[in-house]
GROMACS .gro file of N, CA, C and O in nm:
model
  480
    1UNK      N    1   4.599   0.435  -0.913
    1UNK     CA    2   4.502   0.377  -0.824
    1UNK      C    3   4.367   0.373  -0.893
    1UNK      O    4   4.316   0.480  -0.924
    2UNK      N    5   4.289   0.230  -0.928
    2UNK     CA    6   4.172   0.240  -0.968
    2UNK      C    7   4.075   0.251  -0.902
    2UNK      O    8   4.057   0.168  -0.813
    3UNK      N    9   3.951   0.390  -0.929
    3UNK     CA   10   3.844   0.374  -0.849
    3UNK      C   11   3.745   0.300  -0.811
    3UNK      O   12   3.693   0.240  -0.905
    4UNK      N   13   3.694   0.277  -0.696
    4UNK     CA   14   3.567   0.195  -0.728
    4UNK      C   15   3.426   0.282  -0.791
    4UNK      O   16   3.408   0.404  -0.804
    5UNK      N   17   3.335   0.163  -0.825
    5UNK     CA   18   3.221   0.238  -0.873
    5UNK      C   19   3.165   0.336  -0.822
    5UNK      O   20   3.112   0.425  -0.887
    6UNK      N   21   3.172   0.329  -0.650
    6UNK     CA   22   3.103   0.431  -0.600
    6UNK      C   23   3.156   0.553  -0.641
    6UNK      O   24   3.094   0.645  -0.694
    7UNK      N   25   3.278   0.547  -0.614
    7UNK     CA   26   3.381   0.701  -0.610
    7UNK      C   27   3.396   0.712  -0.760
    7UNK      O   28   3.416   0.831  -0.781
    8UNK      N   29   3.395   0.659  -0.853
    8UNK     CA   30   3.358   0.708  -0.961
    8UNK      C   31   3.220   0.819  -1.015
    8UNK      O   32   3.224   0.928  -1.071
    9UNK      N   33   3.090   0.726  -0.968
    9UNK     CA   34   2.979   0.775  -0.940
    9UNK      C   35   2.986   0.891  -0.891
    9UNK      O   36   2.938   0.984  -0.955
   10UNK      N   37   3.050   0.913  -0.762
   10UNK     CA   38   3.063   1.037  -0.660
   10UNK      C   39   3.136   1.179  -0.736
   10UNK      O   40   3.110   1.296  -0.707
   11UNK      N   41   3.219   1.139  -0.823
   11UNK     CA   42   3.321   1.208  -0.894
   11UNK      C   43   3.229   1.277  -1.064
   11UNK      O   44   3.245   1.392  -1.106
   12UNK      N   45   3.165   1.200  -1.114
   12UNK     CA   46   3.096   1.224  -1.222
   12UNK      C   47   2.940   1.353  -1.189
   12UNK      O   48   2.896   1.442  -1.261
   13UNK      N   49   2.899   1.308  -1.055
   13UNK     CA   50   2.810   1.402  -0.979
   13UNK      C   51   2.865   1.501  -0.983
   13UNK      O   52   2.827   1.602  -1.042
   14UNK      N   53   2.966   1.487  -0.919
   14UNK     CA   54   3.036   1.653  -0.892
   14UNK      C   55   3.048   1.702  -0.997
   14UNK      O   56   3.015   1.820  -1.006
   15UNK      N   57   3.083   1.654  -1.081
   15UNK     CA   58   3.115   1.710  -1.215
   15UNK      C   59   3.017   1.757  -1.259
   15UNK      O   60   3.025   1.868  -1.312
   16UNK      N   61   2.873   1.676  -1.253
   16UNK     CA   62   2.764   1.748  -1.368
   16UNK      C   63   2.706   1.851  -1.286
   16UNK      O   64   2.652   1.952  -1.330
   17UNK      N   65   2.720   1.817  -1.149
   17UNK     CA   66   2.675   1.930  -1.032
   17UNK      C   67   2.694   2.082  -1.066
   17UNK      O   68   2.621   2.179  -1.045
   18UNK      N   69   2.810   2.072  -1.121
   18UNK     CA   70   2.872   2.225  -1.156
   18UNK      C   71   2.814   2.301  -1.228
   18UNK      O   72   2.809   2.418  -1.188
   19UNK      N   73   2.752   2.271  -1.354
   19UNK     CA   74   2.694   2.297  -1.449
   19UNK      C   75   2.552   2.264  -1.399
   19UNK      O   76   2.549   2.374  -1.345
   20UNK      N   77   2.456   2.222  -1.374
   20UNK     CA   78   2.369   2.164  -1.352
   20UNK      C   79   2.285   2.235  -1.255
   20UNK      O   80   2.336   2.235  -1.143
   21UNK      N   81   2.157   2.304  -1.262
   21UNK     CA   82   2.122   2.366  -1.145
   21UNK      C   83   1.967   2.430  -1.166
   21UNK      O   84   1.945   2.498  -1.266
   22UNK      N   85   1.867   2.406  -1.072
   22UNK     CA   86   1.748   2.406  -1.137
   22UNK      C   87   1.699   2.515  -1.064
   22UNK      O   88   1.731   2.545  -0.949
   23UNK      N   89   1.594   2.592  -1.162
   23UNK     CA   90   1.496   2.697  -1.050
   23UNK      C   91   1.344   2.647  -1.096
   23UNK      O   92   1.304   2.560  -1.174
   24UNK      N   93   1.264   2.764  -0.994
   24UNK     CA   94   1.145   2.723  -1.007
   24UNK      C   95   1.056   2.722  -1.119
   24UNK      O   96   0.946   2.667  -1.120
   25UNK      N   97   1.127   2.809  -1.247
   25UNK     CA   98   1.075   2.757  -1.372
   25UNK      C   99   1.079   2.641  -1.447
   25UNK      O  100   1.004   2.598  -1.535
   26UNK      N  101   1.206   2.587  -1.386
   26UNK     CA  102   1.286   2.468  -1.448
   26UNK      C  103   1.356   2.390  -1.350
   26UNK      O  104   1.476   2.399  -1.324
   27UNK      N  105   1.264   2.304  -1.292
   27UNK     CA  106   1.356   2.261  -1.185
   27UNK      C  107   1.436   2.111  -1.236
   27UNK      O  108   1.416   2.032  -1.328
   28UNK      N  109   1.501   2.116  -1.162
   28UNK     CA  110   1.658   1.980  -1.182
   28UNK      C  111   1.552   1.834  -1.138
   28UNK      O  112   1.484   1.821  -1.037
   29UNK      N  113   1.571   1.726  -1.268
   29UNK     CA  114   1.521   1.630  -1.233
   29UNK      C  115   1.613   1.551  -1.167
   29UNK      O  116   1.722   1.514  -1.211
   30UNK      N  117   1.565   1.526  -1.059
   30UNK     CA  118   1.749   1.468  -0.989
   30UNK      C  119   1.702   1.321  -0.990
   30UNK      O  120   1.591   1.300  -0.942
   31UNK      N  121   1.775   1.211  -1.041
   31UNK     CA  122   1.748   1.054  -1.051
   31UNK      C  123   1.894   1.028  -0.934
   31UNK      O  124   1.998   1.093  -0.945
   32UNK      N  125   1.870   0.916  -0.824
   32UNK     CA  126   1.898   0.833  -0.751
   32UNK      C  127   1.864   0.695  -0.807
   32UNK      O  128   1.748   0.653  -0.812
   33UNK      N  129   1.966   0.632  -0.846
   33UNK     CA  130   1.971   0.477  -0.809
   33UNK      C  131   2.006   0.414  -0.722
   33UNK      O  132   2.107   0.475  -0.688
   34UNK      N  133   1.995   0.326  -0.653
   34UNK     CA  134   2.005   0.203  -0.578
   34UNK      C  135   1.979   0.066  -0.644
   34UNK      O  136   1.907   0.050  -0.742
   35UNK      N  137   2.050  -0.036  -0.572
   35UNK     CA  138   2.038  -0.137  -0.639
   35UNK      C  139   1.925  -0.227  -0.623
   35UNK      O  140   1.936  -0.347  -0.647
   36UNK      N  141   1.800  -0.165  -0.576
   36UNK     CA  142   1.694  -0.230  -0.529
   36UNK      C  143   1.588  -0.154  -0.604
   36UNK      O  144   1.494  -0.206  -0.665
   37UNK      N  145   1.621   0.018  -0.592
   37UNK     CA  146   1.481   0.119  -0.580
   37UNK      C  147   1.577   0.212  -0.673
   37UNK      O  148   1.700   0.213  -0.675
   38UNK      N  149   1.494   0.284  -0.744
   38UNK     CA  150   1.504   0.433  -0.824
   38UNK      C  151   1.400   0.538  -0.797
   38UNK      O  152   1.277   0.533  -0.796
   39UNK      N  153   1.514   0.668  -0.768
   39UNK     CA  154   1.433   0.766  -0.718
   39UNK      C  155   1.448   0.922  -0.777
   39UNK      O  156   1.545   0.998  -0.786
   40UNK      N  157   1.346   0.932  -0.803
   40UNK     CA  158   1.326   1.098  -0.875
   40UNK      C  159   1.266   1.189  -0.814
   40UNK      O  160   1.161   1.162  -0.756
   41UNK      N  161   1.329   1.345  -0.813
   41UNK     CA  162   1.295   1.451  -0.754
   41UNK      C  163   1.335   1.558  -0.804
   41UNK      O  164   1.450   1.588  -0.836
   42UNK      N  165   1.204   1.643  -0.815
   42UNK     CA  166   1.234   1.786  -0.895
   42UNK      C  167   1.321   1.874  -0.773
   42UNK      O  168   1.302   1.868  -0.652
   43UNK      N  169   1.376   1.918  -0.812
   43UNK     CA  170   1.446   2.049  -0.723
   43UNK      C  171   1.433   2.193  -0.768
   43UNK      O  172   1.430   2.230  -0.886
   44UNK      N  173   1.423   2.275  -0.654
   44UNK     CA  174   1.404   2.415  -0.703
   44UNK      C  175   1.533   2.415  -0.617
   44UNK      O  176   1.539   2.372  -0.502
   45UNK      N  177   1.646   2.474  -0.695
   45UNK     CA  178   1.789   2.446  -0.594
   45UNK      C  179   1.769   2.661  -0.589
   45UNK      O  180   1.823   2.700  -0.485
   46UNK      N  181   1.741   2.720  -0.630
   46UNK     CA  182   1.705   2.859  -0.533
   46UNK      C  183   1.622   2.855  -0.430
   46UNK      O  184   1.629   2.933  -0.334
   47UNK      N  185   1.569   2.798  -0.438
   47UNK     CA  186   1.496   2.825  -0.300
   47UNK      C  187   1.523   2.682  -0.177
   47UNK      O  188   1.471   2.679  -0.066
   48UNK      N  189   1.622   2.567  -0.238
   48UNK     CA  190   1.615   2.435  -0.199
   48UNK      C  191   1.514   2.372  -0.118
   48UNK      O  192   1.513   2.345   0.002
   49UNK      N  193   1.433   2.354  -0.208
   49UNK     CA  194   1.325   2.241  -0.179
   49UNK      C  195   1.242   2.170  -0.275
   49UNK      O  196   1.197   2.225  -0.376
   50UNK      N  197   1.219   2.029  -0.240
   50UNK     CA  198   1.207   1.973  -0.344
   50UNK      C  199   1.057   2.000  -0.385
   50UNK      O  200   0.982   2.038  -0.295
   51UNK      N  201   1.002   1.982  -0.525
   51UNK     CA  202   0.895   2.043  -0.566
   51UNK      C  203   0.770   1.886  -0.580
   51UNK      O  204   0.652   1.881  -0.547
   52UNK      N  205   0.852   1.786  -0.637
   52UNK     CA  206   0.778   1.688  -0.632
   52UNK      C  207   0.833   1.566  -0.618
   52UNK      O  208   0.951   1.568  -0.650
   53UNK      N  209   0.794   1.459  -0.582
   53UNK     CA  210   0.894   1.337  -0.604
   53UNK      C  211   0.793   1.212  -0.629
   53UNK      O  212   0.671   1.215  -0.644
   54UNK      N  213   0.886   1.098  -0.629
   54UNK     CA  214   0.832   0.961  -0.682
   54UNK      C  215   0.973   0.868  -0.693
   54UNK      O  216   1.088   0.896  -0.727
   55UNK      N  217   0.919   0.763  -0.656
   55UNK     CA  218   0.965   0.639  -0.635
   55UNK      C  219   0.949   0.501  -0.645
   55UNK      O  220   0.828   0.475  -0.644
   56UNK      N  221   1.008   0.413  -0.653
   56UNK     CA  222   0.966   0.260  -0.665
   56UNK      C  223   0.894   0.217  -0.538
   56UNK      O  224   0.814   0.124  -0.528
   57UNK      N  225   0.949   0.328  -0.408
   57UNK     CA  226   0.851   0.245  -0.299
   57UNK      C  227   0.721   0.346  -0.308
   57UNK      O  228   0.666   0.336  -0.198
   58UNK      N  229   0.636   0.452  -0.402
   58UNK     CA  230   0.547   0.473  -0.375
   58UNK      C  231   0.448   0.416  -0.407
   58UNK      O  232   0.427   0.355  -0.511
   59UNK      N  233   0.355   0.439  -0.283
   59UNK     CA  234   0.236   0.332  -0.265
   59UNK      C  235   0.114   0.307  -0.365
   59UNK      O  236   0.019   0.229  -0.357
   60UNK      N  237   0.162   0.427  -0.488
   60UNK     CA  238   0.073   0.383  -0.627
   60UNK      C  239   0.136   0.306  -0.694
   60UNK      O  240   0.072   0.242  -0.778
   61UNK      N  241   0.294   0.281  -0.683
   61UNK     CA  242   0.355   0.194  -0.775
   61UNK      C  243   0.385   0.066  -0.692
   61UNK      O  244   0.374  -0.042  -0.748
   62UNK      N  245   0.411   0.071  -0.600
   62UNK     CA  246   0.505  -0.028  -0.532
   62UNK      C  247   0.382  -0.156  -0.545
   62UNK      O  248   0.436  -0.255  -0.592
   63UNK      N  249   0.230  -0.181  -0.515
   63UNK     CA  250   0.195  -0.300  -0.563
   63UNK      C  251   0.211  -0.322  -0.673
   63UNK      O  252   0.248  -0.439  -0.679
   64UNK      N  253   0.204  -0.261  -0.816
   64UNK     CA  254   0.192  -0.318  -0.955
   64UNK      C  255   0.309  -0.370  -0.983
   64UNK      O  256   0.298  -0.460  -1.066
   65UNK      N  257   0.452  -0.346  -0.938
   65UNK     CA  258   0.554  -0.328  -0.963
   65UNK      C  259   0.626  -0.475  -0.877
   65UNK      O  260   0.650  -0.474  -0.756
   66UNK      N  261   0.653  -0.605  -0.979
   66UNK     CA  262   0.731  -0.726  -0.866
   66UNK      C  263   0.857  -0.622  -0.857
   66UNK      O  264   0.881  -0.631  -0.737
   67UNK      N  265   0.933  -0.548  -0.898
   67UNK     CA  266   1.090  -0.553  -0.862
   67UNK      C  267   1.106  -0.383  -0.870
   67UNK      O  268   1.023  -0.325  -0.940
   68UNK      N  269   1.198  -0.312  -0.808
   68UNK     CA  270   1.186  -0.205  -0.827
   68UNK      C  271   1.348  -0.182  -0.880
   68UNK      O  272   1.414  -0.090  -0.831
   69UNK      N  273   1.406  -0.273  -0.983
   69UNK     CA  274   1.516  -0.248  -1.007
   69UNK      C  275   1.525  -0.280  -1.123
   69UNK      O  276   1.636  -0.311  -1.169
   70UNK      N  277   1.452  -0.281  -1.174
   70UNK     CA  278   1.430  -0.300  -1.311
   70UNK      C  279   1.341  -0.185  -1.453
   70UNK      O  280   1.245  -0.114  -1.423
   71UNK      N  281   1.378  -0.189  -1.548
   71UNK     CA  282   1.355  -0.102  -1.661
   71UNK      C  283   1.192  -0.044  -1.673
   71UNK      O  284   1.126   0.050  -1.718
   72UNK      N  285   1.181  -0.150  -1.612
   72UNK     CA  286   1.018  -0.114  -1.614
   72UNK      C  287   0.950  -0.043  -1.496
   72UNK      O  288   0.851   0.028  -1.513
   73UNK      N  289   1.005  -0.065  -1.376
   73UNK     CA  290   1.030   0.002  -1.264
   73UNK      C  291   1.029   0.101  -1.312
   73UNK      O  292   0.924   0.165  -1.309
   74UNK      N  293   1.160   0.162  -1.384
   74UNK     CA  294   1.199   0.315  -1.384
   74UNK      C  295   1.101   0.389  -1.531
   74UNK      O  296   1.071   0.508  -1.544
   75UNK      N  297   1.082   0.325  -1.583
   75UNK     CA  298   0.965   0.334  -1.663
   75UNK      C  299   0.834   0.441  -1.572
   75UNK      O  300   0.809   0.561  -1.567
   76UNK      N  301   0.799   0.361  -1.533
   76UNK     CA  302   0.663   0.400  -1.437
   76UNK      C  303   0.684   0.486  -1.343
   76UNK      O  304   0.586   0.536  -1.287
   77UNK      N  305   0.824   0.525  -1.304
   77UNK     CA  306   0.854   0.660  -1.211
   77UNK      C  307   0.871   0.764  -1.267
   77UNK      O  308   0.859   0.883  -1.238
   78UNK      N  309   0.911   0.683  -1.384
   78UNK     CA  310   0.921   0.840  -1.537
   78UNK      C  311   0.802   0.906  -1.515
   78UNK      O  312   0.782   1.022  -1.477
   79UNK      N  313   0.695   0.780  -1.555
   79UNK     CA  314   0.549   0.880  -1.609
   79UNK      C  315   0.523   0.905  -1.501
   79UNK      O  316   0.462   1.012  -1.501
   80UNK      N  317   0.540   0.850  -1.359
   80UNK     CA  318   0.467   0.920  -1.266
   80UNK      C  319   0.506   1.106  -1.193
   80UNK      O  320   0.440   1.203  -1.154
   81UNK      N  321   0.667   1.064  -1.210
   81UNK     CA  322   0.721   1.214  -1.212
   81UNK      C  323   0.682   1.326  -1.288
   81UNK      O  324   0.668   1.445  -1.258
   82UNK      N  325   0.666   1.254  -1.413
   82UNK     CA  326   0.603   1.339  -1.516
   82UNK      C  327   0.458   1.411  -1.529
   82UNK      O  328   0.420   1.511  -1.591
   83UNK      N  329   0.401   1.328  -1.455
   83UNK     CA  330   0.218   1.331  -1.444
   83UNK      C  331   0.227   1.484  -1.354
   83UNK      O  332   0.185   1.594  -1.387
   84UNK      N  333   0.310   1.435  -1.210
   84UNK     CA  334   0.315   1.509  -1.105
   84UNK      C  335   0.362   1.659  -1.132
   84UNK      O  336   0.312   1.756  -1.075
   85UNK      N  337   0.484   1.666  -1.243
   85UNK     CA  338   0.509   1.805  -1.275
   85UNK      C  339   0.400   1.874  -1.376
   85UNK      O  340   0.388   1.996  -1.387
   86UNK      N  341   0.334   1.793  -1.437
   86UNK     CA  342   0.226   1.825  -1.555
   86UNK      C  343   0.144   1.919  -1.458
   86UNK      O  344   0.119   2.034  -1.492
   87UNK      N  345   0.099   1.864  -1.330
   87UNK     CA  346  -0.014   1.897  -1.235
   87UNK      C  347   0.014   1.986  -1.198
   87UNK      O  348  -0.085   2.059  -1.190
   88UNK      N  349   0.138   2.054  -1.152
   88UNK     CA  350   0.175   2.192  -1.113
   88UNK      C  351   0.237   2.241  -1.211
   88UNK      O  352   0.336   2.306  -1.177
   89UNK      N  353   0.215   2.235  -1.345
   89UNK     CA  354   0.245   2.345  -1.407
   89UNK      C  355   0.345   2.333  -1.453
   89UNK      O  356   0.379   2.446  -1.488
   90UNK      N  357   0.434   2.252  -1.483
   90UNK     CA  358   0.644   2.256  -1.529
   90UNK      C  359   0.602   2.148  -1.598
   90UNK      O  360   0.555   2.036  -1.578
   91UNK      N  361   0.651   2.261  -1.737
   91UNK     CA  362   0.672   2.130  -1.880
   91UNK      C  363   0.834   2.102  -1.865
   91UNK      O  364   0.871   1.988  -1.894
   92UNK      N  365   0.930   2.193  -1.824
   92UNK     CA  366   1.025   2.209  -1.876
   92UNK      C  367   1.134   2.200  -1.717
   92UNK      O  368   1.136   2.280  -1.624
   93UNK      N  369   1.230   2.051  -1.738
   93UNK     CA  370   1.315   2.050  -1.649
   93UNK      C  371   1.469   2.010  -1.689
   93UNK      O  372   1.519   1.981  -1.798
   94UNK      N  373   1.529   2.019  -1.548
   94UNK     CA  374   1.680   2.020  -1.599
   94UNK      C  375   1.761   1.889  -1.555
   94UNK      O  376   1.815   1.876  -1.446
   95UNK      N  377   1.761   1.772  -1.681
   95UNK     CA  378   1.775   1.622  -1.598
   95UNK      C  379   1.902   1.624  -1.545
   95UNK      O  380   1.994   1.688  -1.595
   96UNK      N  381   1.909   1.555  -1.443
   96UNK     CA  382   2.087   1.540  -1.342
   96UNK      C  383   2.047   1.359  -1.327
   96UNK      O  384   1.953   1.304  -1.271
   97UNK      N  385   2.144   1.312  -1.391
   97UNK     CA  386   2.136   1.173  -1.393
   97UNK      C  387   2.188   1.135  -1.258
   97UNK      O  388   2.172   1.019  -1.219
   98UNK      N  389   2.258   1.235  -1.172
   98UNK     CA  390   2.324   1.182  -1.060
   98UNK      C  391   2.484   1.115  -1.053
   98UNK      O  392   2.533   1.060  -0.954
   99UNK      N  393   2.548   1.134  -1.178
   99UNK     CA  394   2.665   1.046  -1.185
   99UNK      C  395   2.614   0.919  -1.233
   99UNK      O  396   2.699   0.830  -1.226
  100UNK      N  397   2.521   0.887  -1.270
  100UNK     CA  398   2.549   0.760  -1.312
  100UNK      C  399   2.492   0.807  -1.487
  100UNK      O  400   2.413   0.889  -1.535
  101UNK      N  401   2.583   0.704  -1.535
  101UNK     CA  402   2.615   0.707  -1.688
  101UNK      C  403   2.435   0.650  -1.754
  101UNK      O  404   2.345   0.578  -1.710
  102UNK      N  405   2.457   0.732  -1.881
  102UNK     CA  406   2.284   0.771  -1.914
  102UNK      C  407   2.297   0.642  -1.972
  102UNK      O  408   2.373   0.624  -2.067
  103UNK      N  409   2.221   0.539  -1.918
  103UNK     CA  410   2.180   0.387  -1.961
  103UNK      C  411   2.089   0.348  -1.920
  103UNK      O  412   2.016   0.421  -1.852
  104UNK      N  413   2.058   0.220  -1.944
  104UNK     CA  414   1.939   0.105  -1.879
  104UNK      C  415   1.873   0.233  -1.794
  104UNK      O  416   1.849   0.349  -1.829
  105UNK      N  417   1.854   0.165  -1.670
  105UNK     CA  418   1.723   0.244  -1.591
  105UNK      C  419   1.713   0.367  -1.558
  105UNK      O  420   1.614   0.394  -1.490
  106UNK      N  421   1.810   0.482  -1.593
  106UNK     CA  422   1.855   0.586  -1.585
  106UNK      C  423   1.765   0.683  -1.721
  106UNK      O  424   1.690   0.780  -1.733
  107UNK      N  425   1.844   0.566  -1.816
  107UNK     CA  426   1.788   0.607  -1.954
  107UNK      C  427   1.632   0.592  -1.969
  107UNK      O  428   1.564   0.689  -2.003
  108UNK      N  429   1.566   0.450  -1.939
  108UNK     CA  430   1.434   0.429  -1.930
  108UNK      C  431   1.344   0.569  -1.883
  108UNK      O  432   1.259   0.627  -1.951
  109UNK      N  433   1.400   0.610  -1.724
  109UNK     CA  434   1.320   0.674  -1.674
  109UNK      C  435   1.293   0.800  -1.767
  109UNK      O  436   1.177   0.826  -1.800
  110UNK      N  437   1.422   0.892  -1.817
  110UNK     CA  438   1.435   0.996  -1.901
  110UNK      C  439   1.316   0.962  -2.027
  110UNK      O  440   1.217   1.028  -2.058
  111UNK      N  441   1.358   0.859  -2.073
  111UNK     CA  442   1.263   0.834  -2.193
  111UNK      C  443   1.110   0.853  -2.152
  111UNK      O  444   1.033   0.940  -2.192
  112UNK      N  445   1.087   0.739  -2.054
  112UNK     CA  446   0.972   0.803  -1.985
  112UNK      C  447   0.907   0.910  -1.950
  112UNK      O  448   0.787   0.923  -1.976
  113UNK      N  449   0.957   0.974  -1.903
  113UNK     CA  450   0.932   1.132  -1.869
  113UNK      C  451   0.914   1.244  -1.963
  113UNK      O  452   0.845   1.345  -1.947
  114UNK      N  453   1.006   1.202  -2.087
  114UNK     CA  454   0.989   1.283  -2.215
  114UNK      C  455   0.850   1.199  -2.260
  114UNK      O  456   0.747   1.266  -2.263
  115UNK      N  457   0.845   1.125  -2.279
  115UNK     CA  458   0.714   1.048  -2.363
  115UNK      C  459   0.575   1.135  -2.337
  115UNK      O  460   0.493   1.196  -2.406
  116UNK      N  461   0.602   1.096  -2.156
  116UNK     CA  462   0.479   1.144  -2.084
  116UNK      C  463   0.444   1.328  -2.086
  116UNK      O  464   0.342   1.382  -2.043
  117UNK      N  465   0.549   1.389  -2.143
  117UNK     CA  466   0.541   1.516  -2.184
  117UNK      C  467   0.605   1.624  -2.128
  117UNK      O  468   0.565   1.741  -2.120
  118UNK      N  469   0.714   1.571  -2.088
  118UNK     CA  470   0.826   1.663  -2.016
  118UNK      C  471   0.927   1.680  -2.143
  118UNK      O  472   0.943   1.593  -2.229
  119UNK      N  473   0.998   1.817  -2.140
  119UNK     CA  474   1.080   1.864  -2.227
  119UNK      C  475   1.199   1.907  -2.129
  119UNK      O  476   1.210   1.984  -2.033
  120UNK      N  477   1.291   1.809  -2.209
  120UNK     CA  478   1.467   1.858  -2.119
  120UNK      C  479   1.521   1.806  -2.241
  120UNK      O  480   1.642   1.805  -2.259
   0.00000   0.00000   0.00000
C-alpha cells in the first residue's frame, strides 16, 4: 500500500520526534509548512511552551512579502526567528524540520537562521 504525502510526512515526524527534543538552553526549532505559509517556533519541550515564534502571516513580514510560499518567504522567517532568539539570549537550537525532507523552503529557512547567527 503506497502512502500519501501527508502520512508519509506524519511518519518521518514521528521518527525525528524520538530523538529530537529541546530545553531551555537549547530549544527545538520546530518548522511547519503549509502550502501557502511557513511557520517557526522555538520550544522548551521541559517545560512545554513555546519560547518564540514567527511566521509568513506576521505583521512585520506579511506586507513586504507578495507570497508566503516561497524561498524567500522562508528566508525572512529564518532571520526573523533568529533575531528573536538572539534577543533572549539562545545562540544554540535543536532544528526539527517537522517531517518534511531538508529542501527548498525548509532548507532556506535553516540557512537563514544559521546566517543570521544561530548555531544547530
Amino acid at each position: 500500500m503506497k502512502l500519501t504525502r501527508k502520512e508519509s510526512t506524519r511518519r518521518r515526524h514521528t521518527r525525528v520526534r524520538q530523538s529530537v527534543t529541546g530545553t531551555s538552553e537549547r530549544p527545538r526549532l520546530a518548522v511547519f509548512r503549509s502550502n501557502e505559509h511557513i511557520y517557526a517556533q522555538a520550544i522548551d519541550d521541559t517545560e512545554q511552551r513555546t519560547l518564540v515564534a514567527a511566521s509568513t502571516l506576521d505583521p512585520t513580514l506579511k506586507a513586504d512579502l507578495g507570497s508566503g510560499a516561497n524561498r524567500e518567504a522562508s528566508e525572512a522567517v529564518g532571520k526573523l526567528i533568529a533575531q528573536r532568539l538572539l534577543e533572549k539570549g539562545i545562540q544554540q537550537v535543536v532544528f526539527d524540520r517537522g517531517g518534511n525532507l531538508y529542501h527548498g523552503r525548509v532548507k532556506a529557512l535553516a540557512d537563514a537562521a544559521r546566517e543570521a547567527g544561530l548555531n544547530f
